[in-house]
XYZ file of C-alpha atoms in Angstrom:
465
model
C 0.000 0.000 0.000
C 2.976 2.302 0.520
C 3.624 2.498 -3.214
C 0.111 3.695 -3.897
C 0.289 6.325 -1.149
C 3.669 7.557 -2.336
C 2.417 7.887 -5.867
C -0.633 9.862 -4.756
C 1.500 12.184 -2.605
C 3.716 12.858 -5.636
C 0.660 13.941 -7.604
C -0.485 16.229 -4.793
C 2.954 17.858 -4.571
C 2.728 19.090 -8.159
C 0.178 21.686 -7.121
C -2.111 20.705 -9.972
C -4.496 18.591 -7.905
C -5.520 15.008 -8.418
C -6.207 13.828 -11.964
C -9.254 11.544 -12.042
C -10.460 11.756 -15.641
C -8.764 11.476 -19.038
C -9.755 12.160 -22.637
C -10.248 8.425 -23.139
C -13.297 8.559 -20.851
C -15.091 10.527 -23.577
C -14.761 7.769 -26.199
C -17.915 6.060 -27.415
C -18.367 2.279 -27.230
C -17.389 1.681 -30.846
C -14.460 4.126 -30.677
C -13.181 2.166 -27.673
C -13.617 -1.153 -29.484
C -11.668 0.072 -32.510
C -8.861 1.600 -30.470
C -8.422 -1.071 -27.788
C -8.447 -4.274 -29.840
C -6.252 -6.306 -27.478
C -8.322 -5.414 -24.430
C -11.430 -6.236 -26.436
C -10.088 -9.743 -27.037
C -9.296 -10.187 -23.333
C -12.799 -9.027 -22.425
C -14.281 -11.466 -24.933
C -12.285 -14.284 -23.364
C -13.569 -13.334 -19.911
C -17.070 -13.119 -21.329
C -16.741 -16.538 -22.943
C -16.066 -18.044 -19.518
C -19.367 -16.513 -18.375
C -21.076 -18.095 -21.360
C -19.948 -21.524 -20.239
C -21.539 -20.921 -16.850
C -24.651 -19.595 -18.591
C -24.942 -22.900 -20.449
C -25.240 -24.788 -17.181
C -27.694 -22.334 -15.617
C -30.075 -22.406 -18.585
C -29.767 -26.158 -19.041
C -31.224 -26.720 -15.569
C -34.335 -24.716 -16.418
C -34.964 -26.485 -19.725
C -34.236 -30.099 -18.914
C -37.299 -30.367 -16.640
C -39.423 -30.750 -19.781
C -37.247 -33.462 -21.334
C -39.355 -36.662 -21.758
C -36.634 -38.850 -20.237
C -36.247 -36.533 -17.255
C -40.029 -36.518 -16.782
C -40.200 -40.320 -16.990
C -37.446 -40.604 -14.358
C -38.703 -38.057 -11.834
C -42.451 -37.576 -12.365
C -45.312 -39.502 -10.819
C -46.224 -42.594 -12.823
C -48.817 -41.897 -15.492
C -48.238 -38.105 -15.710
C -46.701 -36.133 -18.579
C -45.424 -33.194 -16.546
C -43.452 -33.020 -13.289
C -45.372 -31.750 -10.272
C -44.780 -28.125 -9.363
C -43.375 -28.884 -5.890
C -40.472 -30.859 -7.394
C -39.731 -28.155 -9.973
C -39.725 -25.657 -7.090
C -37.071 -27.637 -5.240
C -35.002 -28.096 -8.433
C -34.923 -24.375 -9.201
C -34.594 -23.260 -5.589
C -31.458 -25.329 -5.029
C -29.792 -23.707 -8.054
C -30.643 -20.177 -6.898
C -29.458 -20.997 -3.378
C -26.123 -22.196 -4.751
C -25.706 -18.973 -6.731
C -26.493 -16.901 -3.645
C -23.937 -18.707 -1.483
C -21.290 -18.268 -4.178
C -21.989 -14.554 -4.586
C -21.764 -13.937 -0.836
C -18.573 -15.930 -0.239
C -16.689 -15.321 -3.484
C -16.566 -11.527 -3.066
C -14.175 -11.875 -0.123
C -11.932 -14.247 -2.048
C -11.773 -11.885 -5.032
C -11.000 -8.929 -2.770
C -8.151 -10.797 -1.144
C -6.816 -12.844 -4.060
C -7.781 -10.700 -7.071
C -10.329 -10.605 -9.876
C -9.532 -12.909 -12.763
C -12.850 -12.699 -14.570
C -15.305 -10.043 -15.705
C -18.589 -11.547 -16.800
C -20.718 -10.206 -19.653
C -24.367 -11.145 -19.834
C -24.467 -11.388 -23.630
C -22.512 -14.631 -23.471
C -24.934 -16.029 -20.911
C -27.630 -15.225 -23.468
C -25.658 -16.940 -26.222
C -25.316 -20.108 -24.222
C -28.972 -20.010 -23.305
C -29.388 -20.283 -27.062
C -26.886 -23.165 -27.219
C -28.643 -24.981 -24.371
C -32.015 -24.567 -26.088
C -30.587 -25.900 -29.359
C -29.009 -28.868 -27.561
C -32.235 -29.801 -25.789
C -34.325 -29.435 -28.951
C -31.947 -31.649 -30.957
C -31.875 -34.165 -28.126
C -35.665 -34.313 -28.129
C -35.650 -34.953 -31.873
C -32.946 -37.662 -31.835
C -33.205 -39.327 -28.431
C -36.033 -37.792 -26.389
C -35.544 -40.104 -23.398
C -31.847 -39.306 -22.907
C -31.506 -36.591 -20.272
C -28.084 -37.551 -18.870
C -25.944 -36.550 -21.881
C -26.644 -32.793 -21.569
C -25.842 -33.011 -17.850
C -22.520 -34.707 -18.617
C -21.612 -31.913 -21.065
C -21.371 -29.501 -18.132
C -18.019 -31.050 -17.147
C -16.505 -29.808 -20.410
C -17.713 -26.288 -19.621
C -15.870 -26.306 -16.285
C -12.601 -27.295 -17.997
C -12.926 -24.528 -20.582
C -13.598 -21.966 -17.839
C -10.306 -22.943 -16.166
C -8.385 -22.367 -19.418
C -9.965 -18.918 -19.813
C -9.125 -17.936 -16.232
C -5.475 -18.894 -16.698
C -5.151 -16.584 -19.721
C -6.920 -13.517 -18.321
C -4.662 -10.892 -16.627
C -5.369 -9.506 -13.168
C -7.443 -6.336 -12.796
C -5.129 -3.270 -12.696
C -7.653 -1.459 -10.468
C -7.405 -4.251 -7.893
C -3.597 -4.248 -8.118
C -3.512 -0.480 -7.618
C -5.852 -0.760 -4.625
C -3.428 -3.227 -3.012
C -0.410 -0.968 -3.573
C 0.964 -3.127 -6.405
C 1.423 -0.171 -8.745
C 4.322 -1.701 -10.687
C 2.292 -4.822 -11.448
C -0.681 -2.672 -12.456
C 1.602 -0.765 -14.856
C 2.842 -4.041 -16.336
C -0.733 -5.207 -16.964
C -1.642 -1.896 -18.605
C 1.505 -1.968 -20.752
C 0.667 -5.497 -21.866
C -2.972 -4.735 -22.596
C -2.575 -1.312 -24.193
C 0.745 -1.730 -26.001
C 0.988 0.393 -29.165
C -2.339 2.166 -28.530
C -1.990 5.728 -29.789
C -2.622 8.368 -27.121
C -2.702 5.932 -24.203
C -0.621 7.138 -21.255
C -0.039 4.362 -18.720
C 1.342 6.742 -16.089
C -1.723 8.959 -16.420
C -4.071 5.995 -15.965
C -2.135 4.817 -12.906
C -2.406 8.355 -11.533
C -6.184 8.313 -12.043
C -6.499 4.929 -10.333
C -4.345 5.708 -7.303
C -5.861 9.175 -6.865
C -9.413 7.822 -6.979
C -8.630 5.010 -4.536
C -6.771 7.344 -2.135
C -9.636 9.850 -2.118
C -12.190 7.088 -1.504
C -10.187 5.836 1.476
C -9.877 9.346 2.860
C -13.641 9.900 2.581
C -14.317 6.473 4.114
C -12.185 7.340 7.155
C -13.932 10.693 7.565
C -17.398 9.091 7.331
C -16.509 5.998 9.425
C -17.296 3.721 6.477
C -14.573 1.154 7.058
C -14.566 -2.516 8.014
C -16.136 -5.675 6.589
C -19.638 -4.153 6.707
C -18.692 -0.876 5.007
C -21.090 -1.716 2.165
C -24.019 -1.074 4.519
C -22.710 2.129 6.140
C -23.572 5.738 5.284
C -23.931 6.621 1.613
C -22.644 3.167 0.699
C -25.989 1.704 1.788
C -27.800 3.857 -0.769
C -25.263 2.860 -3.418
C -25.767 -0.793 -2.491
C -29.546 -0.525 -2.976
C -29.136 1.264 -6.311
C -26.521 -1.167 -7.610
C -28.775 -4.133 -6.893
C -32.183 -2.737 -7.807
C -32.117 -3.429 -11.594
C -31.361 -7.121 -10.955
C -33.950 -7.256 -8.159
C -36.535 -5.720 -10.483
C -36.021 -8.469 -13.051
C -37.237 -10.968 -10.468
C -40.358 -8.944 -9.672
C -41.371 -8.484 -13.328
C -41.560 -12.252 -13.863
C -38.176 -13.545 -15.002
C -39.059 -16.944 -13.550
C -42.056 -17.265 -15.901
C -40.611 -16.358 -19.290
C -36.967 -17.273 -18.684
C -36.126 -19.657 -15.833
C -39.186 -21.856 -16.296
C -40.063 -20.895 -19.871
C -40.006 -24.501 -21.098
C -42.120 -25.678 -18.164
C -44.518 -22.723 -18.589
C -45.164 -23.414 -22.269
C -45.408 -27.135 -21.684
C -48.147 -26.487 -19.123
C -49.796 -24.045 -21.546
C -50.190 -26.934 -23.973
C -47.523 -25.997 -26.508
C -46.496 -29.087 -28.478
C -42.853 -28.044 -28.784
C -41.808 -25.964 -25.736
C -38.117 -26.333 -26.624
C -38.737 -24.576 -29.948
C -40.390 -21.711 -28.072
C -37.409 -21.362 -25.715
C -35.113 -21.392 -28.747
C -37.114 -18.484 -30.168
C -36.927 -16.671 -26.819
C -33.148 -17.160 -26.679
C -32.810 -15.684 -30.170
C -34.884 -12.704 -29.042
C -32.521 -12.294 -26.073
C -29.539 -12.158 -28.412
C -31.153 -9.427 -30.528
C -31.985 -7.490 -27.363
C -28.395 -7.681 -26.125
C -26.979 -6.403 -29.417
C -29.412 -3.468 -29.340
C -28.577 -2.683 -25.711
C -24.808 -2.781 -26.280
C -25.223 -0.396 -29.217
C -27.483 2.130 -27.487
C -26.440 2.095 -23.830
C -24.025 5.060 -24.003
C -26.073 7.201 -26.393
C -29.459 6.744 -24.690
C -28.232 6.122 -21.151
C -28.414 3.501 -18.425
C -31.581 4.703 -16.703
C -33.950 4.922 -19.728
C -32.780 1.529 -21.011
C -33.533 0.026 -17.612
C -36.795 1.618 -16.485
C -38.710 1.771 -19.786
C -37.996 -1.823 -20.893
C -39.033 -3.129 -17.478
C -42.266 -1.134 -17.825
C -42.848 -2.874 -21.168
C -42.279 -6.212 -19.419
C -44.955 -5.363 -16.844
C -47.449 -4.674 -19.642
C -46.413 -7.921 -21.356
C -46.948 -10.139 -18.294
C -50.271 -8.382 -17.705
C -51.268 -9.381 -21.236
C -50.140 -12.956 -20.497
C -52.489 -12.977 -17.522
C -55.358 -11.657 -19.632
C -54.749 -14.367 -22.253
C -54.930 -16.891 -19.409
C -58.589 -15.952 -18.976
C -59.334 -17.412 -22.419
C -58.597 -20.653 -24.263
C -54.836 -20.165 -24.598
C -54.398 -23.601 -26.177
C -56.182 -22.389 -29.322
C -53.923 -21.459 -32.236
C -54.651 -17.705 -32.224
C -54.292 -17.171 -28.480
C -51.300 -19.531 -28.345
C -49.536 -17.309 -30.878
C -50.369 -14.256 -28.752
C -48.925 -16.058 -25.750
C -45.621 -16.560 -27.550
C -45.634 -12.966 -28.855
C -45.990 -11.387 -25.410
C -43.442 -13.812 -23.968
C -41.014 -12.692 -26.694
C -41.780 -9.037 -25.943
C -41.205 -9.577 -22.217
C -37.976 -11.442 -22.939
C -36.718 -8.743 -25.330
C -37.365 -5.883 -22.919
C -36.130 -7.640 -19.781
C -32.897 -9.006 -21.275
C -31.474 -5.593 -22.132
C -32.559 -4.015 -18.849
C -31.156 -6.946 -16.888
C -27.810 -6.654 -18.678
C -27.534 -2.990 -17.694
C -28.081 -4.198 -14.142
C -24.532 -5.553 -14.225
C -23.301 -2.108 -15.295
C -25.022 -0.548 -12.274
C -23.520 -3.216 -10.005
C -20.038 -2.349 -11.313
C -20.297 1.450 -11.660
C -22.338 2.632 -8.665
C -20.192 1.274 -5.769
C -16.917 2.836 -4.684
C -14.007 1.170 -6.458
C -12.630 -0.205 -3.203
C -16.029 -1.811 -2.434
C -16.969 -2.884 -5.938
C -16.568 -6.637 -5.391
C -18.400 -6.647 -2.051
C -21.246 -4.393 -3.204
C -21.771 -6.270 -6.464
C -21.608 -9.591 -4.634
C -24.117 -8.605 -1.976
C -26.502 -6.907 -4.421
C -26.550 -9.936 -6.726
C -26.938 -12.207 -3.697
C -30.035 -10.269 -2.598
C -31.405 -10.598 -6.135
C -30.843 -14.340 -5.963
C -32.494 -14.565 -2.544
C -35.612 -13.175 -4.192
C -35.003 -15.580 -7.076
C -35.047 -18.455 -4.565
C -38.499 -17.359 -3.425
C -39.847 -17.123 -6.967
C -38.033 -20.285 -8.070
C -39.982 -22.086 -5.375
C -43.304 -20.265 -5.763
C -43.610 -19.905 -9.552
C -43.972 -23.631 -10.398
C -46.570 -23.881 -7.625
C -48.439 -20.934 -9.123
C -48.323 -22.501 -12.575
C -49.019 -26.126 -11.669
C -49.551 -26.369 -7.926
C -52.593 -26.259 -5.728
C -53.321 -22.718 -6.964
C -53.449 -23.858 -10.616
C -53.073 -20.287 -11.854
C -51.373 -21.416 -15.034
C -50.965 -18.547 -17.496
C -52.839 -16.233 -15.108
C -49.606 -16.135 -13.091
C -48.870 -13.091 -15.263
C -51.299 -11.039 -13.150
C -49.187 -11.607 -10.034
C -45.963 -10.421 -11.665
C -47.724 -7.449 -13.256
C -48.529 -6.278 -9.722
C -45.098 -6.860 -8.183
C -43.403 -5.505 -11.311
C -45.368 -2.243 -11.190
C -44.120 -1.548 -7.657
C -40.498 -2.417 -8.522
C -40.445 -0.318 -11.716
C -41.971 2.680 -9.917
C -39.209 2.543 -7.300
C -36.603 2.181 -10.069
C -37.889 5.381 -11.699
C -37.059 7.372 -8.566
C -33.786 5.797 -7.403
C -31.789 4.875 -10.530
C -29.369 7.693 -11.496
C -27.864 8.205 -14.941
C -24.142 7.371 -14.785
C -23.314 6.700 -18.434
C -19.790 7.914 -19.354
C -19.027 8.964 -15.788
C -15.737 8.044 -14.106
C -15.623 6.412 -10.647
C -14.360 9.682 -9.151
C -17.287 11.642 -10.633
C -19.808 9.161 -9.259
C -18.111 9.345 -5.840
C -18.305 13.135 -5.899
C -22.012 13.230 -6.750
C -22.897 10.800 -3.973
C -20.761 12.695 -1.440
C -22.463 15.966 -2.428
C -25.869 14.234 -2.171
C -26.874 15.304 -5.666
C -30.505 14.485 -6.494
C -30.480 11.021 -8.088
C -32.704 12.231 -10.933
C -30.218 15.022 -11.780
C -26.977 13.065 -12.077
C -26.930 13.380 -15.877
C -26.936 17.215 -15.839
C -24.546 17.744 -12.938
C -21.094 19.168 -13.743
C -18.526 17.700 -11.364
C -15.335 19.254 -10.056
C -13.532 16.248 -11.551
C -14.739 17.272 -15.021
C -13.822 20.918 -14.524
C -10.364 20.076 -13.195
C -9.663 17.583 -15.993
C -10.595 20.152 -18.637
C -8.425 22.787 -16.952
C -5.422 20.440 -16.955
C -6.015 19.510 -20.592
C -6.281 23.184 -21.606
C -3.138 24.018 -19.629
C -1.248 21.155 -21.257
C -2.428 22.269 -24.702
C -1.152 25.815 -24.070
C 2.225 24.474 -22.894
C 2.497 22.251 -25.979
C 1.720 25.185 -28.277
C 4.373 27.339 -26.573
């Protein structure tokens, strides 16, 4: 830690103040992709490891409608597994995710962060899992073990990806390993025109030092710092987009999509989930393209509002003969609409989980916020199958329930989600410390911005002279 402190003190001694923003922060998504090709490849490798995990997660939700799986685990003489068993199956998975998210954050803080996950690859492997299950149904419908065995290969590929991915320079800088952080940046950004490694290290160490100073002043230290002071508000905000996805009905049209459409009488539920996965992919491409130009908040709140309307329409369809061809098509249409709108908004949830917390608390805040989301997922993983095919026998009318819970969650999101697109960590810290109205983050001019522009103008004058 001494190296980091020494570096920050050197910056302060210049009399120019701390630099916490560079010109590179003003680049658009596609400008960044074109300029930082090597880093793009590393990010894709990290994302691919997430895709392998996504394969396993989505496989668990789809295999419950495999004929062989049903024959093995259902009551004799039935064609669909009872809701209480599906509840246990899904609840165990969500519980495992929650435990991992709570415990792993402390390991990553201590040992480092070797992976950054991107939701688009989870979506891609949801598509792969749907394709695999559909082909299996066509060729050997009673074989449910083969897809389960394929998960071992995914684990091996994840290990290979983790070995190739470099450590996070932000984490290295936070631990005082400035030289190692410089080496990583030099490796990743070699030959990139206009990239100043020393300047980036200065931004990192200055931001981290200021965060620690503010934490000491506000008594926001210790293992529970995530829940102290302004960090508690940041924790709620960082987790709310992912929490909202649970309340708008993710369990219906994603987790248990195959089971839902099987209960609704669709003859080929795997084909429907394949269509939904394709819709997710389109949604992710659109979100990645528009997120910086339109903003995080609009692409989160408005799509979730569309999802609420969609699940309401699903509930209304449930009041009629949804097995008929016309209403069955409407059922699929609104499921596709809900999937399209929720996928993009959910993906931006990961951006909020990464951007809203202080850099020093990023792993803990993201871990806890996602864990809370999964705790709610455990509840719905257990309750949703019982709503669809339990004693309640709501079936498609389950949409009414999620329209109600979704309305409440989206309304809260409208008031608490700030716009942080193209903001640096130091700018976000400043706005939270100054208690800027959450709805006015996008218009607020920070001291970090003003100071960065002053330094750039001063440097330009010196260069001209």
